[in-house]
Short mmCIF file of C-alpha atoms in Angstrom, two decimals:
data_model
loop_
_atom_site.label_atom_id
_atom_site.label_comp_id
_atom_site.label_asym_id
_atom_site.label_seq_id
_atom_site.Cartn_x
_atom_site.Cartn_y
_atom_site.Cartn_z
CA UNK A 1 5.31 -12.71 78.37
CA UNK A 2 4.25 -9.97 80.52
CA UNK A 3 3.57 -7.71 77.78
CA UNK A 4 1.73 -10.69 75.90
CA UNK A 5 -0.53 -10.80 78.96
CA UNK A 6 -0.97 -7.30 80.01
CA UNK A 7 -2.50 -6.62 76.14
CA UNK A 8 -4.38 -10.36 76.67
CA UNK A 9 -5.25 -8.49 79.73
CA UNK A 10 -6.23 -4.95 78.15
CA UNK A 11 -7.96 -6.78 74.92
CA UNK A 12 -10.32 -8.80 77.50
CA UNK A 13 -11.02 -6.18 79.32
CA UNK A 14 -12.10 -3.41 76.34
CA UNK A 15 -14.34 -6.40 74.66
CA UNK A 16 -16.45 -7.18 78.24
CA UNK A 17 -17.89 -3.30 77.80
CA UNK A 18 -19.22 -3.96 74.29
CA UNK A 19 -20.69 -7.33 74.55
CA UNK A 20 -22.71 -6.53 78.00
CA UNK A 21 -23.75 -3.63 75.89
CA UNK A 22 -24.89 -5.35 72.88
CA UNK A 23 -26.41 -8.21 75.32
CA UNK A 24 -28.51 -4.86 76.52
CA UNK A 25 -29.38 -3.61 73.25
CA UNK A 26 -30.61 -7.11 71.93
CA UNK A 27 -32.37 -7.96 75.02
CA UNK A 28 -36.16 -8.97 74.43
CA UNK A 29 -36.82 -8.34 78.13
CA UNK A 30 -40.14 -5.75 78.04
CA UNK A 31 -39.96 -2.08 80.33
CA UNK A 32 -41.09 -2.91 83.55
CA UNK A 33 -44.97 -1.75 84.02
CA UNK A 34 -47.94 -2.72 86.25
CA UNK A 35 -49.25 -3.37 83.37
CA UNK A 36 -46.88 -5.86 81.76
CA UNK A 37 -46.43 -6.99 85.16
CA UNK A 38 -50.09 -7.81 85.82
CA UNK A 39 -50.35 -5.51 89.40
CA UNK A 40 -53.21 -3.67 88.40
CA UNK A 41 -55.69 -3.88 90.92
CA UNK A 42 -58.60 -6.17 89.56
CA UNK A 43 -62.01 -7.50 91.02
CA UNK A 44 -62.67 -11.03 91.01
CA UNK A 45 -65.80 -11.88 92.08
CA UNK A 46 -66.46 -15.18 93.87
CA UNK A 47 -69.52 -16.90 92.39
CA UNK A 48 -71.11 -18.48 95.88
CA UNK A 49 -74.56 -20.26 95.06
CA UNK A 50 -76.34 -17.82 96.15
CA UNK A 51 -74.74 -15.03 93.54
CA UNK A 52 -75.24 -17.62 90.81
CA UNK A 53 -78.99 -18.66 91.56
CA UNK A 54 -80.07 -15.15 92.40
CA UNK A 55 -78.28 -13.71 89.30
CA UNK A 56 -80.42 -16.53 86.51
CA UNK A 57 -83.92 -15.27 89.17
CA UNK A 58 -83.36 -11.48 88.16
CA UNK A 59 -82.18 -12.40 84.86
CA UNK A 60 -85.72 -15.05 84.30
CA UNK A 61 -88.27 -12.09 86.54
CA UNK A 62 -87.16 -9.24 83.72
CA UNK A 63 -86.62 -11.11 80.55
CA UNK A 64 -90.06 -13.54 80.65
CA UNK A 65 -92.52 -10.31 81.31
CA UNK A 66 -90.39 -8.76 78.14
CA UNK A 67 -91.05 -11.63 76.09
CA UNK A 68 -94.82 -11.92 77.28
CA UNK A 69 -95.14 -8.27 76.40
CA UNK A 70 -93.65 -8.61 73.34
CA UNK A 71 -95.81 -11.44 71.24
CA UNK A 72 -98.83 -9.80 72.74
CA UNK A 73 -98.16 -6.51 70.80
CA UNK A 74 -97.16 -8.70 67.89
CA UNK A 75 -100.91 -10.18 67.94
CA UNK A 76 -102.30 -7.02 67.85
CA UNK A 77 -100.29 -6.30 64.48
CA UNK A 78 -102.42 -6.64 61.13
CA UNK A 79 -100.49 -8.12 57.84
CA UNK A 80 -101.84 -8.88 54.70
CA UNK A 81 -99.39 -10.49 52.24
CA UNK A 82 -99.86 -11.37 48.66
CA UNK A 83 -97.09 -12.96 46.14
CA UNK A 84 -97.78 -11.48 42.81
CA UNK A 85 -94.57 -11.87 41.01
CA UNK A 86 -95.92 -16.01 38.94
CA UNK A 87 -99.63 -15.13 39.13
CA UNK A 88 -98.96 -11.88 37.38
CA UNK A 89 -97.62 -13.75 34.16
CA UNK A 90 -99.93 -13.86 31.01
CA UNK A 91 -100.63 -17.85 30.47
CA UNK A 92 -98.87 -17.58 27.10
CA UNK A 93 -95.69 -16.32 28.77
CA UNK A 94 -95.13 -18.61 31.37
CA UNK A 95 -92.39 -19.88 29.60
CA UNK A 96 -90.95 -16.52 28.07
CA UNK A 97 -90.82 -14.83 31.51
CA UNK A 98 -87.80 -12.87 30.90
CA UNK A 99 -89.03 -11.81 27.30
CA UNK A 100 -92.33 -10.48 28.78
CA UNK A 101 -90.94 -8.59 31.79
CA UNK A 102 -88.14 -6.75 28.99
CA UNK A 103 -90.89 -5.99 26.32
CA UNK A 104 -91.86 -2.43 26.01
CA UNK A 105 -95.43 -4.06 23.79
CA UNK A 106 -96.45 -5.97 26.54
CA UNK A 107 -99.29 -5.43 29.10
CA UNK A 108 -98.06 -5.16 32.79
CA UNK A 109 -100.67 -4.26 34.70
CA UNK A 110 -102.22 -6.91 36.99
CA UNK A 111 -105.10 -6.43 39.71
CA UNK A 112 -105.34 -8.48 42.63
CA UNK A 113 -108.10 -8.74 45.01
CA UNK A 114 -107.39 -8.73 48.85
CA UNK A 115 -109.60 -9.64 51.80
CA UNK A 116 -108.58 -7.39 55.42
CA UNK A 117 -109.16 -10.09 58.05
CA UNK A 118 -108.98 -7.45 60.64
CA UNK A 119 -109.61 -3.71 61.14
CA UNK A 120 -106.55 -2.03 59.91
CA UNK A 121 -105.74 1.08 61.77
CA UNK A 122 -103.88 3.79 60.15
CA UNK A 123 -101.29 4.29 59.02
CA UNK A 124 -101.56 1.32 57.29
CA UNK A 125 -97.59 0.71 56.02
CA UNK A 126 -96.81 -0.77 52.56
CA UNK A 127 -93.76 -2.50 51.77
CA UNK A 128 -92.54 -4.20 48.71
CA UNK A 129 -90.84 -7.24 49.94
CA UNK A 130 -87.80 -8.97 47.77
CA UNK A 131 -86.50 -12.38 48.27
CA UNK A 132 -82.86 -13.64 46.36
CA UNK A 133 -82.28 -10.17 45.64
CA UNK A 134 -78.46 -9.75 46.84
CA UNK A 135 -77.74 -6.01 47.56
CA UNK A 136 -75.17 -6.81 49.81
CA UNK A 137 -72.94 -7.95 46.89
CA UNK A 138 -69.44 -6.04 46.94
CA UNK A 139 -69.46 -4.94 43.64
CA UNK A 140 -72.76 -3.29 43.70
CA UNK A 141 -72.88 -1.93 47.02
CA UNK A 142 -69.36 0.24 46.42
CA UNK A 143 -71.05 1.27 42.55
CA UNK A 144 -72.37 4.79 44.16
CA UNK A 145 -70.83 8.02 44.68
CA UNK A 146 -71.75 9.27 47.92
CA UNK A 147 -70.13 12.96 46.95
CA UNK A 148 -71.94 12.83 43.85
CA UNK A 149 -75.13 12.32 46.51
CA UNK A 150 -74.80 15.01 48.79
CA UNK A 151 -73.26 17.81 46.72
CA UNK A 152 -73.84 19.22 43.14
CA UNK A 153 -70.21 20.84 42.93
CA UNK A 154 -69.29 16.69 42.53
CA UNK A 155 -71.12 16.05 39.61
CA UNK A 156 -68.57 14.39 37.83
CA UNK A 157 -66.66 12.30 40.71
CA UNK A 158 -68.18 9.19 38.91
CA UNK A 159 -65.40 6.77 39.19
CA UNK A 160 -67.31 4.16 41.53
CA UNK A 161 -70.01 3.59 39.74
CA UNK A 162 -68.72 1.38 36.53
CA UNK A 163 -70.71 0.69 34.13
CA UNK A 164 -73.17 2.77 35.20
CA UNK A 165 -71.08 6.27 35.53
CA UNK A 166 -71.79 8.22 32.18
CA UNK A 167 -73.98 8.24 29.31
CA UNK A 168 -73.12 10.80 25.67
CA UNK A 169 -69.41 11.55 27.86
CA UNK A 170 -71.72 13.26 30.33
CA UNK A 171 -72.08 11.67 34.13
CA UNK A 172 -75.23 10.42 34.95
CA UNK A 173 -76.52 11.63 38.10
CA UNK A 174 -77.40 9.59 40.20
CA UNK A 175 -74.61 7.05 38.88
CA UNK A 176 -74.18 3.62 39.63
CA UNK A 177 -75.48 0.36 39.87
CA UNK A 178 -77.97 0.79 43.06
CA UNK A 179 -79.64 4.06 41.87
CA UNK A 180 -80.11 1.94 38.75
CA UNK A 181 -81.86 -0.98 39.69
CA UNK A 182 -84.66 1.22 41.21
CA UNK A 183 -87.51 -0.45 42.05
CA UNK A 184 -90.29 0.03 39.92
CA UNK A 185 -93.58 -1.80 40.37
CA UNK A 186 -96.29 0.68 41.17
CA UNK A 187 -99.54 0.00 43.33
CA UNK A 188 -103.10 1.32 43.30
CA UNK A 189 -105.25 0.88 45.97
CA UNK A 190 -109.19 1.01 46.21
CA UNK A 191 -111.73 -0.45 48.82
CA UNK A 192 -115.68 -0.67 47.52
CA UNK A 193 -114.63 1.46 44.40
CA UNK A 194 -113.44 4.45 46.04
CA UNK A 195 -109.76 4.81 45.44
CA UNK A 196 -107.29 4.98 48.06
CA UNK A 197 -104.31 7.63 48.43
CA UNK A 198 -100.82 6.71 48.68
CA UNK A 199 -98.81 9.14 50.68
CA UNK A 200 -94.99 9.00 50.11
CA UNK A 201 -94.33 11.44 52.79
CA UNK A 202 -91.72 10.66 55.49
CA UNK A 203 -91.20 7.16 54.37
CA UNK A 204 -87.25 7.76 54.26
CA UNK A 205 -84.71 8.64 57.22
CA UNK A 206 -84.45 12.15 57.96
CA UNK A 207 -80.62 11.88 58.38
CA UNK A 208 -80.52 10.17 55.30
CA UNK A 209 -82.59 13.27 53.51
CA UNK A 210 -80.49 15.98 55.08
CA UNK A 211 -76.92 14.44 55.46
CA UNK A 212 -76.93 12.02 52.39
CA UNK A 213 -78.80 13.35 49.37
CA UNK A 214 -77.97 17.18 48.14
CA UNK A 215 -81.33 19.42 48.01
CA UNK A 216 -79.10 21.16 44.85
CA UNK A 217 -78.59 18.09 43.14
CA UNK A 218 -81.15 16.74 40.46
CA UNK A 219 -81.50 13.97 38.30
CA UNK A 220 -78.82 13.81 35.02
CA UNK A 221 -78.77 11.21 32.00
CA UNK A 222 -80.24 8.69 34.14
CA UNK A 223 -82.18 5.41 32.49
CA UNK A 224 -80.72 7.39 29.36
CA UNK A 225 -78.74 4.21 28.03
CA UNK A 226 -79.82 1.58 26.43
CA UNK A 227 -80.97 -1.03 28.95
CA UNK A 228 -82.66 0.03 31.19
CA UNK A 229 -82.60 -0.83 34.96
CA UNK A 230 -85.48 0.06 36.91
CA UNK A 231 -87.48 3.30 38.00
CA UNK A 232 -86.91 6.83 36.29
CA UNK A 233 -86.51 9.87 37.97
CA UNK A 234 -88.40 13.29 37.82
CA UNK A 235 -85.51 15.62 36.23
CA UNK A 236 -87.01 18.78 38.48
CA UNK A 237 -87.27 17.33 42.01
CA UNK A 238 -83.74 17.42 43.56
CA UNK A 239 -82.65 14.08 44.98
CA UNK A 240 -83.17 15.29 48.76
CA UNK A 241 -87.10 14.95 48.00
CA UNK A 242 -86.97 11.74 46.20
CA UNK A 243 -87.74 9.51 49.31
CA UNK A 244 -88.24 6.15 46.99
CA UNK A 245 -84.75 6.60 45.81
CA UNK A 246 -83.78 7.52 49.13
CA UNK A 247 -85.34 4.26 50.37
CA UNK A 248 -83.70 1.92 47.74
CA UNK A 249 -80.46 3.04 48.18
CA UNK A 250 -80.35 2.49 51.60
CA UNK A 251 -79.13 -1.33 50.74
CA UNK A 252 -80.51 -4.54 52.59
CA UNK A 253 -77.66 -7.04 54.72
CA UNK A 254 -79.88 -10.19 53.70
CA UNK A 255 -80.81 -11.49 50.22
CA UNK A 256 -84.48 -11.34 51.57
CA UNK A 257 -85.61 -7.60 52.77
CA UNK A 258 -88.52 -5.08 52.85
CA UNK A 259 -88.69 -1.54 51.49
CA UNK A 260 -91.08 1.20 52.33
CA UNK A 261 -93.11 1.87 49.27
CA UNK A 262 -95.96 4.13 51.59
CA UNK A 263 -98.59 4.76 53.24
CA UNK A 264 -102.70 4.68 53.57
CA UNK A 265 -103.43 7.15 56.18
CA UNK A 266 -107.36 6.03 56.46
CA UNK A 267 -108.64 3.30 58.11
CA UNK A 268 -109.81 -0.37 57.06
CA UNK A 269 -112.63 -2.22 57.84
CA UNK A 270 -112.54 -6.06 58.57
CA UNK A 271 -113.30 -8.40 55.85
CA UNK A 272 -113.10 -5.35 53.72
CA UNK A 273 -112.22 -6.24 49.65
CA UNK A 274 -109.27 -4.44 48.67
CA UNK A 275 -108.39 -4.21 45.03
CA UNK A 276 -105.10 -3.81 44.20
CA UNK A 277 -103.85 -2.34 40.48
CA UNK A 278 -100.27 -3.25 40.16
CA UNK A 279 -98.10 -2.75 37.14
CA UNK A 280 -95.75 -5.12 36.98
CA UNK A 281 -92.19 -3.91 35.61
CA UNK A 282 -89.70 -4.72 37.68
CA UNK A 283 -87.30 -7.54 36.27
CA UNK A 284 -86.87 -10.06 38.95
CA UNK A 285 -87.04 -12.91 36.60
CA UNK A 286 -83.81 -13.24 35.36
CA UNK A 287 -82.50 -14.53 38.78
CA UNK A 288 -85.30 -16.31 39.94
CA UNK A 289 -86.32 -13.70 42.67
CA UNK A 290 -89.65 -13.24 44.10
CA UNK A 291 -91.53 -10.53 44.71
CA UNK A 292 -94.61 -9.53 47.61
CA UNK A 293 -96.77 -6.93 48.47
CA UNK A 294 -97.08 -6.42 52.06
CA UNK A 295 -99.61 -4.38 54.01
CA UNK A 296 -99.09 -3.72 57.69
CA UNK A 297 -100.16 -1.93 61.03
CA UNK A 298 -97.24 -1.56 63.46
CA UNK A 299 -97.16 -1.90 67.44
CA UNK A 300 -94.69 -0.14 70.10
CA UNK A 301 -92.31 -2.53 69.24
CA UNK A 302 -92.50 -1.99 65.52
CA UNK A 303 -94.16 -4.69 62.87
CA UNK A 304 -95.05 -7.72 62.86
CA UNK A 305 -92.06 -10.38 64.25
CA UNK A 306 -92.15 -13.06 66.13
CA UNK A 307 -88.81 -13.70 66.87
CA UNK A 308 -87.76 -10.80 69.84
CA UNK A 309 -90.78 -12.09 72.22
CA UNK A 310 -90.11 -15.86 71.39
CA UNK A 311 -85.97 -14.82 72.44
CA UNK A 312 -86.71 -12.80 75.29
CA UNK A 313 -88.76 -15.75 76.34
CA UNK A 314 -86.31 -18.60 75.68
CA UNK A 315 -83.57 -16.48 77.50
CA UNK A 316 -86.07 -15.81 80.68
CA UNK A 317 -87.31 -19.44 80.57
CA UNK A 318 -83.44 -20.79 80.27
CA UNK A 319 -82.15 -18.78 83.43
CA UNK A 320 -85.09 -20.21 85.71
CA UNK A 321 -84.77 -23.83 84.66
CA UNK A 322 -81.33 -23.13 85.65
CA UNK A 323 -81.68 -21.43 88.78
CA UNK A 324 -84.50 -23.88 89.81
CA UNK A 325 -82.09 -27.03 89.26
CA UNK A 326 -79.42 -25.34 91.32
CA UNK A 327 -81.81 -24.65 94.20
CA UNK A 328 -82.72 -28.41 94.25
CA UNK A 329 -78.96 -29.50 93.72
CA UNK A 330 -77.95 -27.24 96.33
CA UNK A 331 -80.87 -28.26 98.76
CA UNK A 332 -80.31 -32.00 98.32
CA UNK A 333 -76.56 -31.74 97.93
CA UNK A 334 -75.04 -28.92 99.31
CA UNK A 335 -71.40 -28.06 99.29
CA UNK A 336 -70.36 -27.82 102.87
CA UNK A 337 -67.03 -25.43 103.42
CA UNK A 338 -64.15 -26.73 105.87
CA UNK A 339 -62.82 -24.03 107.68
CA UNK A 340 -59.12 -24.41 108.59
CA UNK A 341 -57.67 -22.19 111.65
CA UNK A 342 -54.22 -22.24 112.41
#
């Protein structure tokens, strides 16, 4: 019996080691930190009435001048857009849309006649303007090589840009499906018959130019295959001067965007008639897209939108209704504060 209970003994006391230690190790208890422990030191501000209604009066003072400021220079901005896309049609293709805008027989150029309804001072911008054109679709914003871009050395590193990666078992440079469906349309401009230059100069971003698009890397096999996307490229000019390419490929968040196409660097006159030769090529038919030419002056605060003054305003206007209503709630019915001494 004794020995029975001096091993009962011995056996109890060599298990309570291991299971304390095995209660340890599967403990879910974290390290001790202030951290963990939430001892940091912290500020928490207390939000008296006067905090609250001076905070929405600073908040209304800056942001309402802003806004004010804002749609002022946006009145001074000059636009002049034209939708040319249906009116540029042929009557007997109205139907055939598609068939016309594909044809290599058919006539594409179109003139349009514009009125200025205000002086236009230079630069006067022009955009091409897009609408249901989705370029931020997965599969076509990953088809582009952005080594191919920048260095000549990666010629061949065309495996992003399926289908549009080689052409004869030779890479086509620039490859895939953005640098493809370069815009095309072209635009001549002349005011009382004297024609009007179109400077192309500094219409890209210079970090694009230098950091993006190789000054030893030209155009290869591109618009070689047989259907063709959009725009060619001059073979000689390395892709670090192209700035329309350099434009396009910089791709658009919304289904609706704008594009630098250039720039008039003279002024124009009020009520001025501009005439406007376009050629018509680019395909924007076969998904129902639309397509405008838009001619604009800019302000300090860039072109011509509506939206930042009307939100700067709404925001100012918001925070002094507010503060406003809590000076007359806390006039009429103020909180009054019990102080308790022991």
């Amino acid at each position: 019996m004794m020995n029975t209970n001096g091993a009962s003994t011995s056996a109890g006391a060599s298990a309570s080691p291991s299971s304390s230690s095995a209660t340890k190790k599967n403990s879910k208890k974290p390290k001790y930190s202030r951290f963990s422990q939430q001892e940091l030191p912290a500020c928490k501000p207390i939000l008296t009435p006067g905090w609250v209604i001076s905070t929405f009066i600073a908040v209304g003072i800056v942001f309402t001048p802003i806004g004010l400021a804002s749609l002022f220079a946006n009145e001074h901005v000059v636009e002049i857009m034209d939708r040319y896309d249906e009116d540029c049609i042929p009557g007997n293709y109205t139907t055939q849309r598609v068939s016309y805008i594909q044809s290599n027989e058919t006539n594409k150029t179109c003139i349009r006649k514009l009125i200025v309804p205000k002086e236009m001072k230079s630069p006067v911008f022009i955009y091409y303007q897009l609408d249901d054109f989705y370029q931020n679709h997965r599969r076509y914003v990953k088809s582009r090589s952005d080594k191919q871009l920048r260095s000549k050395a990666s010629e061949g590193d065309t495996d992003s840009c399926k289908p549009e990666d080689s052409a004869s078992s030779s890479p086509i440079v620039p490859c895939g499906l953005i640098a493809w469906s370069l815009f095309n349309d072209t635009y001549r401009f002349s005011v009382k018959n004297k024609a009007l230059r179109v400077s192309k100069k500094d219409i890209a971003w210079k970090s694009d130019q230098e950091h993006k698009f190789g000054s030893d890397v030209y155009p290869k096999n591109f618009q070689s295959g047989g259907l063709i996307g959009g725009a060619n490229l001059n073979a000689s000019i390395p892709l670090s001067e192209q700035e329309d390419l350099i434009v396009w490929m910089r791709t658009a968040a919304l289904p609706s965007f704008r594009k630098l196409y250039g720039k008039i660097e003279v002024d124009l006159e009020a009520d001025d008639e501009l005439t406007v030769v376009i050629e018509n090529n680019y395909n924007t038919y076969s998904f129902s897209g639309k397509k405008r030419l838009v001619l604009s002056t800019t302000s300090w605060i860039g072109g011509k939108n509506d939206f930042l003054g009307i939100a700067y305003l709404a925001v100012g206007g918001i925070c002094l209704f507010f503060a406003i209503s809590f000076i007359l709630l806390y006039v009429v019915k103020p909180r009054w504060v019990n102080w308790v001494t022991s």
